[in-house]
PDB file of C-alpha atoms in Angstrom:
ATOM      1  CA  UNK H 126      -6.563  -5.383 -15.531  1.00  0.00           C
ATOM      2  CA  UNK H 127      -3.969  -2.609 -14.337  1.00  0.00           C
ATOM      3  CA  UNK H 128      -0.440  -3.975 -13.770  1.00  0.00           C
ATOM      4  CA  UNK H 129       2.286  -1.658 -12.587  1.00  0.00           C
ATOM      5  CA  UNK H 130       5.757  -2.224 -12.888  1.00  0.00           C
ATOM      6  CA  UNK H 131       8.683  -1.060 -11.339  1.00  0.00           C
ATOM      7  CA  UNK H 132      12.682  -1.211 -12.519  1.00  0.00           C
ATOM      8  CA  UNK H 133      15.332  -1.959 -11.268  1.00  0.00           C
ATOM      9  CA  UNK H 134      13.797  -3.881  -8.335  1.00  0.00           C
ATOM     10  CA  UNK H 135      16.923  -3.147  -6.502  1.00  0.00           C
ATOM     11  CA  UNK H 136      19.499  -0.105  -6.730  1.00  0.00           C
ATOM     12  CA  UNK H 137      22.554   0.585  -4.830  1.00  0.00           C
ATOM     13  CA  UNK H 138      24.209   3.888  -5.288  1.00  0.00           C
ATOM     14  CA  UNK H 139      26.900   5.629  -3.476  1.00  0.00           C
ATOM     15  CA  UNK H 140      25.842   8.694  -1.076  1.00  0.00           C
ATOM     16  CA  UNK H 141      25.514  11.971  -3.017  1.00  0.00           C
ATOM     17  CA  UNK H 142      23.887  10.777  -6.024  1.00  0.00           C
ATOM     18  CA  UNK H 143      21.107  11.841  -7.655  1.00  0.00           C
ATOM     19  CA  UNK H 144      18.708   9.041  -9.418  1.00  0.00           C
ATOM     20  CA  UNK H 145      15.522   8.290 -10.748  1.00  0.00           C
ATOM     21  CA  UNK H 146      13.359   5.567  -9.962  1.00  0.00           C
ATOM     22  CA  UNK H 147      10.729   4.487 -12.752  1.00  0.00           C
ATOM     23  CA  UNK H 148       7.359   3.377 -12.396  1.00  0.00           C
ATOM     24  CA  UNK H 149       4.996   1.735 -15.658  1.00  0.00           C
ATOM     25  CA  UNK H 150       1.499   0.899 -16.057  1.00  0.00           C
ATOM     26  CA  UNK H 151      -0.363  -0.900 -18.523  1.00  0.00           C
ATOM     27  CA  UNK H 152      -3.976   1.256 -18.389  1.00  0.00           C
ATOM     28  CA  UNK H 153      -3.578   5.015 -18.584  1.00  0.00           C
ATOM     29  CA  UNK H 154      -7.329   5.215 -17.277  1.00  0.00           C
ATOM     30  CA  UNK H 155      -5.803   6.877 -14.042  1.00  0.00           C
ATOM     31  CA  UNK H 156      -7.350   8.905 -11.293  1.00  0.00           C
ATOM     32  CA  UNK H 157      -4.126   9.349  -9.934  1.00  0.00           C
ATOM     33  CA  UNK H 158      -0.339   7.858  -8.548  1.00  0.00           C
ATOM     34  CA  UNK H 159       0.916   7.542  -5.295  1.00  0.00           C
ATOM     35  CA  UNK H 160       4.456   6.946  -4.102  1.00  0.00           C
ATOM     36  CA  UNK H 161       5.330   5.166  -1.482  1.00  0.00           C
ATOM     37  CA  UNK H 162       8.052   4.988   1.179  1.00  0.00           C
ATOM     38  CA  UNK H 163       8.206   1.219   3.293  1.00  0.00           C
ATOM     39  CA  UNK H 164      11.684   0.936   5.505  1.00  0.00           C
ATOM     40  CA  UNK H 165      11.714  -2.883   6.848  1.00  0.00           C
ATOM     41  CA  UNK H 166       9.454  -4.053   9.221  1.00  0.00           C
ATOM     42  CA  UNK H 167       7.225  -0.847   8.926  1.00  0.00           C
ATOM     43  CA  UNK H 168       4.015  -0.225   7.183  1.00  0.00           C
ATOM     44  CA  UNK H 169       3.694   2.377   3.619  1.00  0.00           C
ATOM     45  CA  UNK H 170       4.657   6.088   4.023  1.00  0.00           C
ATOM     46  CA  UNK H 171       3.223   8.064   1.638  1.00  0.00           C
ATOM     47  CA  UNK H 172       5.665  10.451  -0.391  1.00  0.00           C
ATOM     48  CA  UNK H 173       3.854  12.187  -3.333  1.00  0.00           C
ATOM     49  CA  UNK H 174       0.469  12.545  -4.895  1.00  0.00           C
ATOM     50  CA  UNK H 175       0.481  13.066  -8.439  1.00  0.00           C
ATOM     51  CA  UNK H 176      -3.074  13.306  -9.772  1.00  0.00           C
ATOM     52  CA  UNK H 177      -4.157  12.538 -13.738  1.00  0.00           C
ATOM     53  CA  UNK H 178      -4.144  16.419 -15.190  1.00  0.00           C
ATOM     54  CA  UNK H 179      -0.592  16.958 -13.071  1.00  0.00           C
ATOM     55  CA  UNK H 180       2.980  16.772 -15.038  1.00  0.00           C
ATOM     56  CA  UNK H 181       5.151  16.561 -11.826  1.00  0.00           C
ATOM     57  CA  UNK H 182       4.764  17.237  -7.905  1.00  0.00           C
ATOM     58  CA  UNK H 183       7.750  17.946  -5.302  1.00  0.00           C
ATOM     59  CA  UNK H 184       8.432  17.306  -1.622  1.00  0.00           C
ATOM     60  CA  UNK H 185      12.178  18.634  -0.631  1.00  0.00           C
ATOM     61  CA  UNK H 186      14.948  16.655  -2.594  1.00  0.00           C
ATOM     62  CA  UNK H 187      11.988  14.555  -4.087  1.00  0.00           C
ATOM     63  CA  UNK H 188      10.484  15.077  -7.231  1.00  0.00           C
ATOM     64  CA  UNK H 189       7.904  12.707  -9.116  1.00  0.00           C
ATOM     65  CA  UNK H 190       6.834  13.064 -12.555  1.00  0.00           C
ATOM     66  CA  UNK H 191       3.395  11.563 -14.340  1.00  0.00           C
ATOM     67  CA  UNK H 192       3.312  10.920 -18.121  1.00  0.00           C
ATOM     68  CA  UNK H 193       0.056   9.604 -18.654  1.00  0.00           C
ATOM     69  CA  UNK H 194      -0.432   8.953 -22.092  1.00  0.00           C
ATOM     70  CA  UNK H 195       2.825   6.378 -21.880  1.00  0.00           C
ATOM     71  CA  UNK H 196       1.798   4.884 -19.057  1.00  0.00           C
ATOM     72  CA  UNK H 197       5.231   5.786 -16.707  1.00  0.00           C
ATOM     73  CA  UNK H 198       6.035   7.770 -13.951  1.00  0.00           C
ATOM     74  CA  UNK H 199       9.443   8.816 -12.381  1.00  0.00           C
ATOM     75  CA  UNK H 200      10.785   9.519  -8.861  1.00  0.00           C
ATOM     76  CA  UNK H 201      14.106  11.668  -8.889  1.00  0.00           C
ATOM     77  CA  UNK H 202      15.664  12.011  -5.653  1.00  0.00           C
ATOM     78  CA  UNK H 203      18.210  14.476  -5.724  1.00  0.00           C
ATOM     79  CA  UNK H 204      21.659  14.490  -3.263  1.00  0.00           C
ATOM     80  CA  UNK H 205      20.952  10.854  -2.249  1.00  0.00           C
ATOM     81  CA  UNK H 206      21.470  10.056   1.524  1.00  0.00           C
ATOM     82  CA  UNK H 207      22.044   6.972   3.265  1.00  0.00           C
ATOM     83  CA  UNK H 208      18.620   7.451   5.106  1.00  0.00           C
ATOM     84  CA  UNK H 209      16.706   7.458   2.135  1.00  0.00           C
ATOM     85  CA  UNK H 210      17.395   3.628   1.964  1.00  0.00           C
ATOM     86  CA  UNK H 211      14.292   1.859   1.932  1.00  0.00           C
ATOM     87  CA  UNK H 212      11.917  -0.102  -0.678  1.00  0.00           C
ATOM     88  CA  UNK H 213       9.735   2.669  -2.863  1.00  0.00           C
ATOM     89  CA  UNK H 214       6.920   1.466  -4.384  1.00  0.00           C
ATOM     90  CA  UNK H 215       4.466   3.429  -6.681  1.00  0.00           C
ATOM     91  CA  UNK H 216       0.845   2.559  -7.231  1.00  0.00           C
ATOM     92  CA  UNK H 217      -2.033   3.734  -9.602  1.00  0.00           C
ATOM     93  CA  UNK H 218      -5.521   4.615  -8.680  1.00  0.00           C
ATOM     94  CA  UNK H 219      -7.681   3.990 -11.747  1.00  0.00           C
ATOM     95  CA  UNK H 220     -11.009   5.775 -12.701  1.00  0.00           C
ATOM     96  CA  UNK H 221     -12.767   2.187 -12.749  1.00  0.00           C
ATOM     97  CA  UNK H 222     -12.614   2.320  -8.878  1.00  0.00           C
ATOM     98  CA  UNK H 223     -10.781   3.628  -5.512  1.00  0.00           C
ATOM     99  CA  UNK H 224      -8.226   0.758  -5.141  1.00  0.00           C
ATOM    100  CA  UNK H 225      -4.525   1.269  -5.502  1.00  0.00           C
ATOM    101  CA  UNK H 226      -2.320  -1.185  -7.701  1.00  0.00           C
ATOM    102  CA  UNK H 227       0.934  -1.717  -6.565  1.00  0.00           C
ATOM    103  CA  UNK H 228       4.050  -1.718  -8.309  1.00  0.00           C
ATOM    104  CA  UNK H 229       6.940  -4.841  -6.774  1.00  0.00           C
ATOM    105  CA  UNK H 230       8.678  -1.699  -5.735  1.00  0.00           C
ATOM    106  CA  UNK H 231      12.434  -0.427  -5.748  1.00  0.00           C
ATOM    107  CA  UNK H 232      14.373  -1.522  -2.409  1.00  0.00           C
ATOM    108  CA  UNK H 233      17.171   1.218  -2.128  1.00  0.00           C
ATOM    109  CA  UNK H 234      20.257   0.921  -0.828  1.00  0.00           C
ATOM    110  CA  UNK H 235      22.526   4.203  -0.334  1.00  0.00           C
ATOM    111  CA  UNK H 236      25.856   3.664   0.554  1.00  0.00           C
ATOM    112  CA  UNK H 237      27.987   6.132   2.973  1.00  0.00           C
TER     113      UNK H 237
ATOM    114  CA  UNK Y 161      -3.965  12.397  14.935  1.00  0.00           C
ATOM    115  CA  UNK Y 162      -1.791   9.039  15.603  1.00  0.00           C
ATOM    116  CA  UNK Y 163      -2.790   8.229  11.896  1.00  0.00           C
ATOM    117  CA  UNK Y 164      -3.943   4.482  10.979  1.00  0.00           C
ATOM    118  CA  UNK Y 165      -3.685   2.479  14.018  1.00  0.00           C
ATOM    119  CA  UNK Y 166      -3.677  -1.722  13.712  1.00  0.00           C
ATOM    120  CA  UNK Y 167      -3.702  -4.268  16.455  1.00  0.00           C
ATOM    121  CA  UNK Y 168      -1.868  -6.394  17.266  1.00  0.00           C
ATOM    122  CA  UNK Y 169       1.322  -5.727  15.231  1.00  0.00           C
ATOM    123  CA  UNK Y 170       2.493  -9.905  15.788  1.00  0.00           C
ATOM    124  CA  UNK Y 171       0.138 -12.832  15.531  1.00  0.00           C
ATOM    125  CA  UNK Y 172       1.658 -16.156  15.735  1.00  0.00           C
ATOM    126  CA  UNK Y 173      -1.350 -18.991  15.572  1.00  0.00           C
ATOM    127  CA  UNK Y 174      -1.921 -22.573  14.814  1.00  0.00           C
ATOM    128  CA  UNK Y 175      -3.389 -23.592  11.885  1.00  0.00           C
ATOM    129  CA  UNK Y 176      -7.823 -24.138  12.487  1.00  0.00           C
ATOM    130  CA  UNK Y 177      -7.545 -21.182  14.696  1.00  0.00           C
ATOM    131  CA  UNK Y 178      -9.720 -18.397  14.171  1.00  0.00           C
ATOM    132  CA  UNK Y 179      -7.429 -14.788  13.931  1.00  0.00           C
ATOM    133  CA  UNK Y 180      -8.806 -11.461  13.959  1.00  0.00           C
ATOM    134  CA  UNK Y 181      -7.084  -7.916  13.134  1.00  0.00           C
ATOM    135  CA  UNK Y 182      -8.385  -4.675  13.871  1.00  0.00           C
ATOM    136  CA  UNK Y 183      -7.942  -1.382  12.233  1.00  0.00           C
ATOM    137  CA  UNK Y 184      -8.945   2.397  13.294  1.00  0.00           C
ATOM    138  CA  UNK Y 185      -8.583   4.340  10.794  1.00  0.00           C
ATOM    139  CA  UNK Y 186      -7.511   7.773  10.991  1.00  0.00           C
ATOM    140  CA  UNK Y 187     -10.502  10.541  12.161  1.00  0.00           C
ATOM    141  CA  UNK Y 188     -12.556  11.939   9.821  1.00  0.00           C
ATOM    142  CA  UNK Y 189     -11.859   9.430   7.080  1.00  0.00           C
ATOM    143  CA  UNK Y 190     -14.792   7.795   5.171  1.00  0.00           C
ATOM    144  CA  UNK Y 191     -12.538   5.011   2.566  1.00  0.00           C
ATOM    145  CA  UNK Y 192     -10.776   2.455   4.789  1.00  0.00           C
ATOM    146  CA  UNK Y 193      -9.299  -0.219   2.931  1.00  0.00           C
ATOM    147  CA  UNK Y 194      -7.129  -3.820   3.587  1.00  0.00           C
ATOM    148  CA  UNK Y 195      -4.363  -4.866   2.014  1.00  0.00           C
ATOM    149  CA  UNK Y 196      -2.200  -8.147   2.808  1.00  0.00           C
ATOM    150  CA  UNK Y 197       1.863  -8.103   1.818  1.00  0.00           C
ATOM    151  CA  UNK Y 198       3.845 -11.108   0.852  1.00  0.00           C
ATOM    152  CA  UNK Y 199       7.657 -11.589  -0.798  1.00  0.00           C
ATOM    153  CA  UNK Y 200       5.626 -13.685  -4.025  1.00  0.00           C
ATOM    154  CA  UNK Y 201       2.505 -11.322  -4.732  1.00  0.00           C
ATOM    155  CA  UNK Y 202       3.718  -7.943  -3.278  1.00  0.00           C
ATOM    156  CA  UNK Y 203       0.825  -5.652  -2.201  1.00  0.00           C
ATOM    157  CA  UNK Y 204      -2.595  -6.696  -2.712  1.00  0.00           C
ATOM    158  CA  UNK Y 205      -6.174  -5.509  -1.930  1.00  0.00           C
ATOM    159  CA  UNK Y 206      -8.778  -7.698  -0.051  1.00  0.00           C
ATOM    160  CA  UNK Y 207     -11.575  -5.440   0.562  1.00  0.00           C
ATOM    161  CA  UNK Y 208     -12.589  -1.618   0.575  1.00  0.00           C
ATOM    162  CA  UNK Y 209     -15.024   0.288   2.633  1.00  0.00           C
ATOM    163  CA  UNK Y 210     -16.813   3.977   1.866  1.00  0.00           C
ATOM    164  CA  UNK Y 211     -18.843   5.353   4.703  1.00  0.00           C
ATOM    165  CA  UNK Y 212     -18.810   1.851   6.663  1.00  0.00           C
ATOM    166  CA  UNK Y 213     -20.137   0.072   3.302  1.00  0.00           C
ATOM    167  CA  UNK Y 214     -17.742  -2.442   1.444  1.00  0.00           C
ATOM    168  CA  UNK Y 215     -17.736  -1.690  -1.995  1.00  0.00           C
ATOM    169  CA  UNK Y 216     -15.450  -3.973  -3.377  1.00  0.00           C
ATOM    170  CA  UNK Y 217     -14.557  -7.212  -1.732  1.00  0.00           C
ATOM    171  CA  UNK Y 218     -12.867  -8.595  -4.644  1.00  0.00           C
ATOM    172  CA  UNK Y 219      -9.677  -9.402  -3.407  1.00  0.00           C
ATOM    173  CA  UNK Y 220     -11.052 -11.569  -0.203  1.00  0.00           C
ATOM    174  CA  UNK Y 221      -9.041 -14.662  -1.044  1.00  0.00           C
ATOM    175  CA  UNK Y 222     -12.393 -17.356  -0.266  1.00  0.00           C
ATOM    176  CA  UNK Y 223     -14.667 -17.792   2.664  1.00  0.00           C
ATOM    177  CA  UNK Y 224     -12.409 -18.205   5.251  1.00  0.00           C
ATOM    178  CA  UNK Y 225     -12.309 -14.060   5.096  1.00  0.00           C
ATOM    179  CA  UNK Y 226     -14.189 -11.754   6.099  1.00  0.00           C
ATOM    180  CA  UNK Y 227     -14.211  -7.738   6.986  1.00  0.00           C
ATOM    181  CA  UNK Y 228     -16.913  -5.863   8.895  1.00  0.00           C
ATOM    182  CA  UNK Y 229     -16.956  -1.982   9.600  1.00  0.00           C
ATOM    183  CA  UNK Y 230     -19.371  -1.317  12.007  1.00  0.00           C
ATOM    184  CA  UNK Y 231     -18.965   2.623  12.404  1.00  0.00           C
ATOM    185  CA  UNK Y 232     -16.526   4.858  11.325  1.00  0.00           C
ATOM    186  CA  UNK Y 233     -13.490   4.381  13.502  1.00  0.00           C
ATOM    187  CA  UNK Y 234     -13.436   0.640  13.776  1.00  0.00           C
ATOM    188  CA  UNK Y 235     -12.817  -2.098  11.067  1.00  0.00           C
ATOM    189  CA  UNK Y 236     -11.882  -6.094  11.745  1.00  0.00           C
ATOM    190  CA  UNK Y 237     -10.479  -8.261   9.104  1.00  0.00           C
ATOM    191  CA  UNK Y 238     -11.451 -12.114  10.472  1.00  0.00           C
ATOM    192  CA  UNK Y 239      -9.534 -15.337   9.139  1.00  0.00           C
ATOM    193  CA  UNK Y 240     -11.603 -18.421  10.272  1.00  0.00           C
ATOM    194  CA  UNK Y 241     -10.142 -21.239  10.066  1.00  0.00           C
ATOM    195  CA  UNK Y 242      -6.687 -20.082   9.630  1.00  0.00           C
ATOM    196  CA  UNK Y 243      -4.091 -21.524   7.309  1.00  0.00           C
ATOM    197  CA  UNK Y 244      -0.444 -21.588   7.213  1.00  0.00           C
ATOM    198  CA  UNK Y 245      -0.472 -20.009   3.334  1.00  0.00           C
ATOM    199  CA  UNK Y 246      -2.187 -17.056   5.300  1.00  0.00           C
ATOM    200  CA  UNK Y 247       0.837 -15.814   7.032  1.00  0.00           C
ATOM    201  CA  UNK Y 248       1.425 -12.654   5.296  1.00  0.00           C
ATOM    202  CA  UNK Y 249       1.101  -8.941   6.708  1.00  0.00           C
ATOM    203  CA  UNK Y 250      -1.491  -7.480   6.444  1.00  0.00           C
ATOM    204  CA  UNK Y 251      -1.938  -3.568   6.014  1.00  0.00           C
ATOM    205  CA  UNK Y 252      -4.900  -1.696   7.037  1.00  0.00           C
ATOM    206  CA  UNK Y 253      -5.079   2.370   5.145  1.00  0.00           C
ATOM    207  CA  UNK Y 254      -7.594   5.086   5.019  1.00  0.00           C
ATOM    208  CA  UNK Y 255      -8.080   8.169   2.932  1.00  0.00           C
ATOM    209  CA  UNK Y 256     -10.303  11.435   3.285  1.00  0.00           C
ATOM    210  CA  UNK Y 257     -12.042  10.908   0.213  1.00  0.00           C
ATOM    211  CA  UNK Y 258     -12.529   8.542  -2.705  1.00  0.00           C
ATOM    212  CA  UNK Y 259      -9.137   8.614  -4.481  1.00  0.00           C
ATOM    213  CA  UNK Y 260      -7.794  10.689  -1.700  1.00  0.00           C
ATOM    214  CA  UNK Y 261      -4.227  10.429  -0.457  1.00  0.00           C
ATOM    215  CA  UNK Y 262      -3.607   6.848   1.142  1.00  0.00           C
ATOM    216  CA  UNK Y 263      -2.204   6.684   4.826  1.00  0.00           C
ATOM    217  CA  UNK Y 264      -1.324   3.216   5.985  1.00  0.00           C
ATOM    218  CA  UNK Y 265      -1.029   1.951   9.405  1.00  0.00           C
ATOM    219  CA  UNK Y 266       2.219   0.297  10.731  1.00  0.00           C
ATOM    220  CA  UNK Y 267       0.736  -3.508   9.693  1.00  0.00           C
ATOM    221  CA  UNK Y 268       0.265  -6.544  11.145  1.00  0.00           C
ATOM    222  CA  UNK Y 269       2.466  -9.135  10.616  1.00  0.00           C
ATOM    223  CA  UNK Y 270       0.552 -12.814  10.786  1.00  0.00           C
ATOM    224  CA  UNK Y 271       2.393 -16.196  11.004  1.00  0.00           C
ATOM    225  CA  UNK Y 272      -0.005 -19.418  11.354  1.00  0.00           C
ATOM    226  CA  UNK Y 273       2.386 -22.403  11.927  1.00  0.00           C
TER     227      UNK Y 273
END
């Protein structure tokens, strides 16, 4: 059974920084990961697609990396601002079947 | 497109009461998929659909769930009777494709007192 992992479940950092959010799974029998994007009260906003054959995908200041064969992935989110404080969670679709596994996400916190 | 839409986004019912939530997904999308949140077990999946057909209802928690899709823009996740270890939110997503890009809708947050 997939389980996906995330540290540090929480991170506060002060505005300006750049950091890296980590993401681990125990099956590397991956279609593909997903990150995630959930502010409070609000449903799942989805960041990047990183599919099984890719190394890394980008969006703006966001940048995720997949290393398959270790089972880990990485969000780096350069210039931090205090609106990208939120909960980010990463999830795996395996090959087995179209479900996504959920890490306990990273809740966010950038101060001004 | 408005992207997932759910209804209604607060349900507050007793316990015994029968609760449904309903789900469009967004147009042209043929996986639809529910999901229920909670601080213990994080994010988990109850049931998917492909083209209107659940594939894997694993996740369905007993018999006192159930999730129908009776054509492509409309899904209904029924809990009957409800229970207070219910409450939870519960997030309704669809993709393009088998292991397409997920888009969830904005959730819907159930408390059964």
């Amino acid at each position: 059974k997939q389980e996906v992992t995330q540290i540090p479940a929480a991170l506060s950092v002060p505005e300006g920084e750049n950091l890296v959010l980590n993401c681990s799974f125990t099956d590397s029998a991956i279609y593909n990961l997903q990150w995630f994007r959930q502010d409070p009260g609000k449903g799942l906003t989805s960041l990047l697609l990183i599919q099984s054959s890719q190394r890394e995908q980008t969006s703006g200041r966001l940048n995720a990396s997949l290393d398959k064969s270790s089972g880990r992935s990485t969000l780096y989110i350069a210039a931090s601002q205090p609106g990208d404080s939120a909960t980010y969670l990463c999830a795996v679709n395996n090959n087995a079947g179209n479900m996504l596994t959920f890490g306990g996400g990273t809740r966010l916190m950038v101060k001004p | 497109d408005a992207g997932v839409i759910q209804s209604p986004r607060h349900e507050v019912t007793e316990m015994g009461q029968e609760v449904t939530l309903r789900c469009k997904p967004i147009s042209g999308h043929n996986s639809l998929f529910w999901y229920r949140q909670t601080m213990m077990r994080g994010l988990e999946l109850l049931i998917y659909f492909n083209n209107n057909v659940p594939i894997d209802d694993s996740g369905m928690p007993e018999d006192r769930f159930s999730a129908k899709m009776p054509n492509a823009s409309f899904s209904t996740l029924k809990i009957q009777p409800s229970e207070p270890r219910d409450s939870a939110v519960y997030f309704c997503a669809s993709s393009l494709a088998q292991f397409a890009e997920a888009f969830f809708g904005q959730g819907t947050r159930l408390t059964v007192v």
